Amino acid sequence: MPADAITLGGADLADPDTYLAGMPYDAFRTLRREAPVAWHPQVDKPRFWALTGYDEIYAVSRDSETWSSQATGVFLDVPAPEDSYQLALMILTMDPPRHTALRALVSRGFTPRHVARLGARTADMARAIVDDALAHGQCEFVDEVAGALPSYVIAELLGIPLEDGRRLYTLTDIMNTRPLHDPELVAAQMQMFEYAAELAARKRSEPGDDIATALLHAEVDGRRLTDLEFNLFFLLLINAGGDTTRNLVAAGTLALIEHPDQWRRLAADPSLMPTAVEEMLRWTSPVTVFSRTATRDTDVGGIRLREGERVAMFYPSANRDEKHFADPDRFDIGRMPNPHLAFGGGGTHFCLGASLARVEAAAIFRELITRTREIGLVGPVERVRSVLMNGIRSMPVQFTPAVVPA
């Protein structure tokens, strides 16, 4: 049998400690070259096939008939039997046709009309957030800037007070960084579900023009969502809507700090903002990995996989694939074309909030490049200990304001 992914790449891709020093790009590069479909062992956990090539990840993402999200979930850890029922009710871990019906329902909150309406509010909120940061001269960027905006935008989407969005952001941070069954994680989950139950009761009696109302009052397959289904939808919206954008803005800012020539380039030509955001998405890959389970015997990248075997799609590796990106280890805010897979490889589970995340990121960076001459680190960058999310936990920065013409 060929060498496994850990032996070949020199990194355990299923160990959260691997990511504390940054994404293991050297391991990914070796695996793409030697074995883009590589067997990955785990101790006391089910093994999987690590997919590190763009083409392999793209193909699996677009074939929901062969590759199930529901069979064993989309996370590297296979759910325990007692957790399987709840996971089956989450849109992230559903397969068509149920997934298709529920996705259509949720997508009502992300129509061009809703996103356009949020655009103006997002710009105002971004301005206020940067106002506050500049007034202090320095800040903890992840919490006070990168995490603040998505928490406010999600609050707007759900029709809840902005301060509640910040509170929920704190709870999701606990849920994403504590071990399974940790008392703090369990307590945070309980608070989230209690809030969801209160919100559901309020929106049923007092409907609004928001996604929470849409979820509660619409029918799917002839029935409305149960309380548990709504709770899980609520959890996913808060989690996915906040984490992805926070990770993008924090890591995108770090990329600009580390590449001052690109900062100056963007400041000199703000029309580059759309391609800059796409390059930040490629460069940062806010989500590291999702998995799928084979529903039948099939081939991936010339390797025969059996029904029931699992694959793990490592998006940061796909986004540095030399076959699809010229000079992939160069950060280039003008890069075109840029067919990154930061929001997944397309298909049924393509990120619903992709357009909104782009709007949020552009709003923050527009404020930063016009109102600051420079952003510098004033302390160590601490990364999130996670296999799932490619994020920064702490990044203290200092601002040098732009010179305003008299």
Short mmCIF file of C-alpha atoms in Angstrom, two decimals:
data_model
loop_
_atom_site.label_atom_id
_atom_site.label_comp_id
_atom_site.label_asym_id
_atom_site.label_seq_id
_atom_site.Cartn_x
_atom_site.Cartn_y
_atom_site.Cartn_z
CA MET A 1 0.00 0.00 0.00
CA PRO A 2 1.38 3.51 -0.81
CA ALA A 3 2.59 5.79 1.98
CA ASP A 4 -0.15 7.49 3.97
CA ALA A 5 -0.81 11.24 4.02
CA ILE A 6 0.95 11.83 7.34
CA THR A 7 4.10 10.00 6.26
CA LEU A 8 4.17 11.72 2.86
CA GLY A 9 3.31 15.24 3.96
CA GLY A 10 4.91 15.23 7.38
CA ALA A 11 1.81 16.64 9.10
CA ASP A 12 -1.27 15.16 10.75
CA LEU A 13 -4.07 17.00 8.97
CA ALA A 14 -6.65 15.81 11.51
CA ASP A 15 -4.82 17.25 14.53
CA PRO A 16 -5.89 20.80 15.48
CA ASP A 17 -2.42 21.46 16.91
CA THR A 18 -1.05 21.19 13.36
CA TYR A 19 -2.75 24.48 12.49
CA LEU A 20 -1.58 26.58 15.45
CA ALA A 21 1.55 27.65 13.58
CA GLY A 22 -0.37 28.31 10.37
CA MET A 23 -1.69 26.30 7.47
CA PRO A 24 0.60 23.34 6.58
CA TYR A 25 1.22 24.49 3.01
CA ASP A 26 4.44 22.51 2.67
CA ALA A 27 2.56 19.30 3.46
CA PHE A 28 -0.21 20.24 1.04
CA ARG A 29 2.32 20.98 -1.71
CA THR A 30 3.96 17.59 -1.26
CA LEU A 31 0.64 15.76 -1.22
CA ARG A 32 -0.59 17.53 -4.36
CA ARG A 33 2.58 16.47 -6.12
CA GLU A 34 2.89 12.93 -4.76
CA ALA A 35 -0.65 11.84 -3.85
CA PRO A 36 -3.55 14.30 -4.22
CA VAL A 37 -5.77 11.46 -2.99
CA ALA A 38 -3.96 10.01 0.04
CA TRP A 39 -5.03 7.62 2.77
CA HIS A 40 -5.00 9.43 6.15
CA PRO A 41 -4.88 7.35 9.35
CA GLN A 42 -6.32 8.45 12.69
CA VAL A 43 -5.83 7.05 16.17
CA ASP A 44 -9.09 5.66 17.61
CA LYS A 45 -11.09 7.42 14.89
CA PRO A 46 -12.28 6.44 11.40
CA ARG A 47 -9.66 6.96 8.71
CA PHE A 48 -10.32 9.01 5.58
CA TRP A 49 -8.89 9.94 2.19
CA ALA A 50 -7.27 13.39 2.15
CA LEU A 51 -8.04 15.32 -1.04
CA THR A 52 -5.55 18.12 -1.66
CA GLY A 53 -5.86 18.66 -5.42
CA TYR A 54 -8.20 21.24 -6.93
CA ASP A 55 -9.65 18.90 -9.56
CA GLU A 56 -10.45 16.15 -7.08
CA ILE A 57 -12.16 18.51 -4.63
CA TYR A 58 -14.12 20.22 -7.40
CA ALA A 59 -15.36 16.88 -8.76
CA VAL A 60 -16.51 15.55 -5.38
CA SER A 61 -18.23 18.84 -4.50
CA ARG A 62 -20.34 18.71 -7.65
CA ASP A 63 -21.50 15.10 -7.35
CA SER A 64 -23.99 14.87 -4.48
CA GLU A 65 -25.36 11.58 -5.77
CA THR A 66 -22.03 9.82 -5.26
CA TRP A 67 -20.85 11.88 -2.31
CA SER A 68 -23.17 12.25 0.68
CA SER A 69 -23.07 14.98 3.31
CA GLN A 70 -25.66 13.20 5.41
CA ALA A 71 -24.29 9.66 5.73
CA THR A 72 -21.61 10.48 8.31
CA GLY A 73 -21.75 14.28 8.41
CA VAL A 74 -19.36 16.84 6.94
CA PHE A 75 -16.87 17.10 9.79
CA LEU A 76 -13.78 14.96 10.22
CA ASP A 77 -15.12 13.50 13.45
CA VAL A 78 -17.88 11.00 12.71
CA PRO A 79 -20.89 11.88 14.89
CA ALA A 80 -21.78 9.66 17.82
CA PRO A 81 -25.09 7.79 17.43
CA GLU A 82 -26.78 10.11 19.94
CA ASP A 83 -25.82 13.14 17.82
CA SER A 84 -26.80 11.70 14.44
CA TYR A 85 -30.46 12.69 14.68
CA GLN A 86 -29.71 16.38 15.22
CA LEU A 87 -27.09 16.42 12.47
CA ALA A 88 -29.60 14.94 10.04
CA LEU A 89 -31.78 18.02 10.60
CA MET A 90 -29.05 20.54 9.70
CA ILE A 91 -28.98 21.82 6.12
CA LEU A 92 -25.18 21.57 6.15
CA THR A 93 -25.41 17.80 6.63
CA MET A 94 -28.38 17.09 4.35
CA ASP A 95 -28.57 15.58 0.89
CA PRO A 96 -31.07 16.37 -1.86
CA PRO A 97 -34.04 16.47 -2.17
CA ARG A 98 -34.63 17.67 1.42
CA HIS A 99 -31.54 19.86 1.24
CA THR A 100 -32.77 21.45 -2.00
CA ALA A 101 -36.12 22.41 -0.49
CA LEU A 102 -34.65 23.88 2.67
CA ARG A 103 -31.88 25.70 0.81
CA ALA A 104 -34.52 27.39 -1.34
CA LEU A 105 -36.22 28.56 1.84
CA VAL A 106 -33.06 29.94 3.45
CA SER A 107 -31.94 31.58 0.20
CA ARG A 108 -34.85 34.01 0.51
CA GLY A 109 -32.76 35.84 3.07
CA PHE A 110 -29.87 36.21 0.62
CA THR A 111 -31.66 37.47 -2.47
CA PRO A 112 -30.05 40.36 -4.40
CA ARG A 113 -32.75 42.63 -2.92
CA HIS A 114 -31.87 41.67 0.65
CA VAL A 115 -28.13 41.88 0.04
CA ALA A 116 -28.49 45.27 -1.66
CA ARG A 117 -30.61 46.55 1.22
CA LEU A 118 -28.01 45.33 3.68
CA GLY A 119 -25.22 46.89 1.62
CA ALA A 120 -25.94 50.45 2.74
CA ARG A 121 -26.40 49.40 6.36
CA THR A 122 -23.21 47.35 6.18
CA ALA A 123 -21.25 50.37 4.96
CA ASP A 124 -22.62 52.47 7.83
CA MET A 125 -21.78 49.80 10.39
CA ALA A 126 -18.27 49.33 8.97
CA ARG A 127 -17.69 53.08 9.21
CA ALA A 128 -18.82 53.15 12.85
CA ILE A 129 -16.63 50.17 13.74
CA VAL A 130 -13.54 51.74 12.16
CA ASP A 131 -14.43 55.10 13.79
CA ASP A 132 -14.24 53.46 17.18
CA ALA A 133 -11.01 51.60 16.42
CA LEU A 134 -9.26 54.72 15.10
CA ALA A 135 -10.39 56.75 18.10
CA HIS A 136 -8.42 54.41 20.34
CA GLY A 137 -5.38 54.22 18.03
CA GLN A 138 -5.06 50.50 18.49
CA CYS A 139 -7.32 47.53 19.15
CA GLU A 140 -7.68 43.78 19.30
CA PHE A 141 -8.57 43.54 15.63
CA VAL A 142 -10.33 40.17 15.57
CA ASP A 143 -12.94 40.99 18.21
CA GLU A 144 -13.30 44.73 17.70
CA VAL A 145 -13.27 44.92 13.89
CA ALA A 146 -13.27 41.59 12.04
CA GLY A 147 -15.82 39.95 14.33
CA ALA A 148 -17.94 43.02 15.01
CA LEU A 149 -19.29 43.60 11.51
CA PRO A 150 -20.57 40.07 10.74
CA SER A 151 -22.21 39.86 14.16
CA TYR A 152 -24.11 43.08 13.43
CA VAL A 153 -25.05 41.99 9.91
CA ILE A 154 -26.38 38.64 11.13
CA ALA A 155 -28.40 40.54 13.74
CA GLU A 156 -29.92 42.62 10.93
CA LEU A 157 -30.71 39.48 8.94
CA LEU A 158 -32.44 37.84 11.89
CA GLY A 159 -34.24 40.97 13.02
CA ILE A 160 -32.64 41.09 16.48
CA PRO A 161 -30.86 43.91 18.37
CA LEU A 162 -27.24 44.53 17.35
CA GLU A 163 -26.01 43.99 20.90
CA ASP A 164 -27.59 40.53 20.83
CA GLY A 165 -25.55 39.78 17.73
CA ARG A 166 -22.37 40.52 19.69
CA ARG A 167 -23.50 38.29 22.55
CA LEU A 168 -24.23 35.43 20.16
CA TYR A 169 -20.84 35.95 18.49
CA THR A 170 -19.17 35.37 21.86
CA LEU A 171 -21.13 32.15 22.35
CA THR A 172 -20.18 30.80 18.92
CA ASP A 173 -16.54 31.56 19.64
CA ILE A 174 -16.78 29.33 22.71
CA MET A 175 -18.52 26.61 20.73
CA ASN A 176 -15.87 26.63 18.01
CA THR A 177 -12.84 26.54 20.27
CA ARG A 178 -13.77 24.18 23.10
CA PRO A 179 -13.48 20.38 22.97
CA LEU A 180 -16.65 18.35 22.44
CA HIS A 181 -18.62 17.92 25.70
CA ASP A 182 -16.56 20.64 27.43
CA PRO A 183 -18.81 22.24 30.13
CA GLU A 184 -18.32 25.73 28.66
CA LEU A 185 -19.29 24.48 25.20
CA VAL A 186 -22.40 22.74 26.55
CA ALA A 187 -23.41 25.89 28.45
CA ALA A 188 -22.93 28.03 25.33
CA GLN A 189 -25.07 25.64 23.28
CA MET A 190 -27.83 25.81 25.87
CA GLN A 191 -27.78 29.62 25.82
CA MET A 192 -27.92 29.61 22.02
CA PHE A 193 -30.90 27.27 21.95
CA GLU A 194 -32.68 29.25 24.67
CA TYR A 195 -32.21 32.42 22.63
CA ALA A 196 -33.46 30.65 19.49
CA ALA A 197 -36.58 29.47 21.33
CA GLU A 198 -37.34 32.99 22.58
CA LEU A 199 -36.75 34.41 19.09
CA ALA A 200 -39.06 31.83 17.52
CA ALA A 201 -41.86 32.64 19.94
CA ARG A 202 -41.46 36.37 19.26
CA LYS A 203 -41.33 36.06 15.45
CA ARG A 204 -44.34 33.76 15.37
CA SER A 205 -46.45 36.35 17.17
CA GLU A 206 -44.79 39.44 15.68
CA PRO A 207 -43.54 38.61 12.14
CA GLY A 208 -40.97 40.88 10.53
CA ASP A 209 -39.16 41.27 7.21
CA ASP A 210 -36.26 39.05 8.22
CA ILE A 211 -34.88 35.57 7.69
CA ALA A 212 -36.07 34.29 11.08
CA THR A 213 -39.67 35.11 10.16
CA ALA A 214 -39.24 33.53 6.73
CA LEU A 215 -37.94 30.31 8.26
CA LEU A 216 -40.71 30.08 10.83
CA HIS A 217 -43.69 30.87 8.61
CA ALA A 218 -42.82 29.05 5.38
CA GLU A 219 -43.74 25.45 4.65
CA VAL A 220 -41.37 22.82 3.31
CA ASP A 221 -42.85 19.55 2.04
CA GLY A 222 -46.23 20.59 3.41
CA ARG A 223 -45.15 21.44 6.94
CA ARG A 224 -43.42 24.15 8.92
CA LEU A 225 -40.07 23.74 10.65
CA THR A 226 -40.10 22.10 14.06
CA ASP A 227 -38.57 23.95 17.01
CA LEU A 228 -35.47 21.75 16.82
CA GLU A 229 -35.08 22.36 13.08
CA PHE A 230 -35.34 26.12 13.61
CA ASN A 231 -32.84 25.99 16.47
CA LEU A 232 -30.32 24.19 14.26
CA PHE A 233 -30.89 26.62 11.39
CA PHE A 234 -30.38 29.50 13.80
CA LEU A 235 -27.16 27.97 15.08
CA LEU A 236 -25.83 27.47 11.55
CA LEU A 237 -26.66 31.03 10.47
CA ILE A 238 -24.96 32.56 13.49
CA ASN A 239 -21.97 30.28 13.19
CA ALA A 240 -21.35 30.22 9.45
CA GLY A 241 -22.38 33.83 8.93
CA GLY A 242 -20.00 35.09 11.58
CA ASP A 243 -16.98 32.83 11.40
CA THR A 244 -16.35 32.90 7.66
CA THR A 245 -16.39 36.69 7.37
CA ARG A 246 -14.46 37.21 10.60
CA ASN A 247 -11.75 34.84 9.41
CA LEU A 248 -11.67 36.49 5.98
CA VAL A 249 -11.35 40.04 7.33
CA ALA A 250 -8.80 39.17 10.01
CA ALA A 251 -6.57 37.04 7.79
CA GLY A 252 -7.06 39.39 4.83
CA THR A 253 -5.84 42.29 6.95
CA LEU A 254 -2.84 40.25 8.07
CA ALA A 255 -2.06 39.49 4.42
CA LEU A 256 -2.07 43.22 3.64
CA ILE A 257 0.15 43.92 6.66
CA GLU A 258 2.60 41.26 5.49
CA HIS A 259 2.48 42.53 1.90
CA PRO A 260 2.67 46.33 2.23
CA ASP A 261 3.14 46.72 -1.52
CA GLN A 262 -0.35 45.27 -2.00
CA TRP A 263 -1.76 47.57 0.69
CA ARG A 264 -0.32 50.59 -1.13
CA ARG A 265 -1.57 49.25 -4.45
CA LEU A 266 -5.13 48.91 -3.15
CA ALA A 267 -5.04 52.31 -1.44
CA ALA A 268 -3.86 53.90 -4.70
CA ASP A 269 -6.50 52.12 -6.78
CA PRO A 270 -9.67 51.23 -4.81
CA SER A 271 -11.25 49.92 -8.03
CA LEU A 272 -9.19 46.79 -7.34
CA MET A 273 -11.40 46.00 -4.33
CA PRO A 274 -13.42 43.20 -6.03
CA THR A 275 -10.33 41.30 -7.16
CA ALA A 276 -8.61 42.07 -3.84
CA VAL A 277 -11.44 40.43 -1.89
CA GLU A 278 -11.32 37.38 -4.18
CA GLU A 279 -7.57 37.09 -3.65
CA MET A 280 -8.04 37.36 0.11
CA LEU A 281 -10.57 34.54 -0.09
CA ARG A 282 -8.13 32.39 -2.05
CA TRP A 283 -5.20 33.30 0.18
CA THR A 284 -6.98 32.85 3.52
CA SER A 285 -9.47 30.02 2.75
CA PRO A 286 -11.61 30.70 5.86
CA VAL A 287 -12.91 27.11 6.01
CA THR A 288 -10.22 24.42 6.03
CA VAL A 289 -12.05 21.18 5.40
CA PHE A 290 -15.36 19.42 4.91
CA SER A 291 -15.89 15.72 4.34
CA ARG A 292 -18.18 13.52 2.25
CA THR A 293 -19.03 9.79 2.25
CA ALA A 294 -19.14 7.62 -0.86
CA THR A 295 -22.59 6.21 -1.61
CA ARG A 296 -21.13 3.70 -4.07
CA ASP A 297 -17.80 2.43 -5.35
CA THR A 298 -16.16 5.17 -7.40
CA ASP A 299 -12.87 6.62 -8.67
CA VAL A 300 -11.30 9.87 -7.46
CA GLY A 301 -8.11 11.03 -9.12
CA GLY A 302 -7.47 7.54 -10.43
CA ILE A 303 -7.86 5.94 -6.98
CA ARG A 304 -10.61 3.39 -6.40
CA LEU A 305 -12.72 4.17 -3.33
CA ARG A 306 -15.35 1.89 -1.85
CA GLU A 307 -18.89 2.65 -0.76
CA GLY A 308 -18.86 4.03 2.78
CA GLU A 309 -15.34 5.44 2.62
CA ARG A 310 -14.88 9.09 3.54
CA VAL A 311 -12.96 11.88 1.84
CA ALA A 312 -11.81 15.17 3.37
CA MET A 313 -11.57 18.18 1.04
CA PHE A 314 -8.79 20.58 2.08
CA TYR A 315 -9.75 23.88 0.46
CA PRO A 316 -6.56 25.84 1.35
CA SER A 317 -4.58 23.28 -0.63
CA ALA A 318 -6.91 23.48 -3.63
CA ASN A 319 -6.51 27.27 -3.57
CA ARG A 320 -2.73 26.93 -3.93
CA ASP A 321 -2.88 24.28 -6.67
CA GLU A 322 -0.23 25.06 -9.29
CA LYS A 323 -2.40 23.56 -12.02
CA HIS A 324 -5.00 26.30 -11.57
CA PHE A 325 -3.14 29.32 -10.18
CA ALA A 326 -0.01 30.90 -11.62
CA ASP A 327 2.56 31.53 -8.89
CA PRO A 328 0.04 30.40 -6.23
CA ASP A 329 2.20 31.39 -3.25
CA ARG A 330 2.20 35.03 -4.32
CA PHE A 331 -0.44 37.35 -2.84
CA ASP A 332 -1.71 39.42 -5.79
CA ILE A 333 -4.79 41.61 -5.28
CA GLY A 334 -5.19 42.00 -9.04
CA ARG A 335 -5.17 38.25 -9.77
CA MET A 336 -7.40 37.27 -12.67
CA PRO A 337 -8.81 34.76 -13.25
CA ASN A 338 -9.22 33.54 -9.70
CA PRO A 339 -11.42 30.41 -9.58
CA HIS A 340 -10.82 29.76 -5.87
CA LEU A 341 -12.81 27.27 -3.83
CA ALA A 342 -13.01 29.32 -0.63
CA PHE A 343 -16.81 28.96 -0.60
CA GLY A 344 -16.65 25.28 -1.57
CA GLY A 345 -16.36 23.67 -4.96
CA GLY A 346 -19.84 24.64 -6.08
CA GLY A 347 -22.64 22.13 -6.21
CA THR A 348 -25.48 21.74 -3.74
CA HIS A 349 -23.55 23.03 -0.71
CA PHE A 350 -22.03 26.19 -2.21
CA CYS A 351 -22.03 28.87 0.51
CA LEU A 352 -25.36 30.74 0.54
CA GLY A 353 -23.87 33.81 2.16
CA ALA A 354 -20.97 34.18 -0.29
CA SER A 355 -22.22 37.43 -1.81
CA LEU A 356 -22.94 38.94 1.60
CA ALA A 357 -19.49 37.97 2.92
CA ARG A 358 -17.94 39.78 -0.05
CA VAL A 359 -20.02 42.90 0.67
CA GLU A 360 -18.99 42.89 4.33
CA ALA A 361 -15.29 42.40 3.60
CA ALA A 362 -15.27 45.13 0.96
CA ALA A 363 -17.00 47.54 3.36
CA ILE A 364 -14.37 47.07 6.06
CA PHE A 365 -11.39 47.22 3.71
CA ARG A 366 -12.78 50.29 1.96
CA GLU A 367 -12.82 52.10 5.31
CA LEU A 368 -9.36 50.87 6.28
CA ILE A 369 -7.54 51.84 3.07
CA THR A 370 -9.09 55.31 2.90
CA ARG A 371 -8.72 56.23 6.56
CA THR A 372 -5.43 54.65 7.59
CA ARG A 373 -1.99 54.98 6.07
CA GLU A 374 -0.74 51.85 7.77
CA ILE A 375 -1.77 49.08 10.15
CA GLY A 376 0.94 47.39 12.18
CA LEU A 377 1.06 44.48 14.58
CA VAL A 378 1.74 45.38 18.23
CA GLY A 379 1.66 41.85 19.61
CA PRO A 380 1.73 38.20 18.59
CA VAL A 381 -0.87 36.77 16.23
CA GLU A 382 -2.65 33.87 17.92
CA ARG A 383 -4.36 31.36 15.67
CA VAL A 384 -7.52 29.39 16.36
CA ARG A 385 -6.89 25.78 17.37
CA SER A 386 -9.19 24.14 14.87
CA VAL A 387 -9.19 21.68 12.00
CA LEU A 388 -12.44 23.05 10.58
CA MET A 389 -11.85 26.81 10.58
CA ASN A 390 -8.77 28.67 9.34
CA GLY A 391 -8.96 31.57 11.72
CA ILE A 392 -7.09 34.03 13.90
CA ARG A 393 -8.06 34.27 17.56
CA SER A 394 -6.13 37.40 18.50
CA MET A 395 -4.31 40.09 16.50
CA PRO A 396 -3.46 43.33 18.34
CA VAL A 397 -2.84 46.16 15.89
CA GLN A 398 -2.02 49.85 15.80
CA PHE A 399 -3.36 52.33 13.25
CA THR A 400 -1.52 55.17 11.56
CA PRO A 401 -4.28 57.51 10.33
CA ALA A 402 -4.25 58.72 6.76
CA VAL A 403 -3.31 62.33 6.21
CA VAL A 404 -6.48 64.23 5.39
CA PRO A 405 -5.94 67.08 2.90
CA ALA A 406 -6.58 70.50 4.38
#
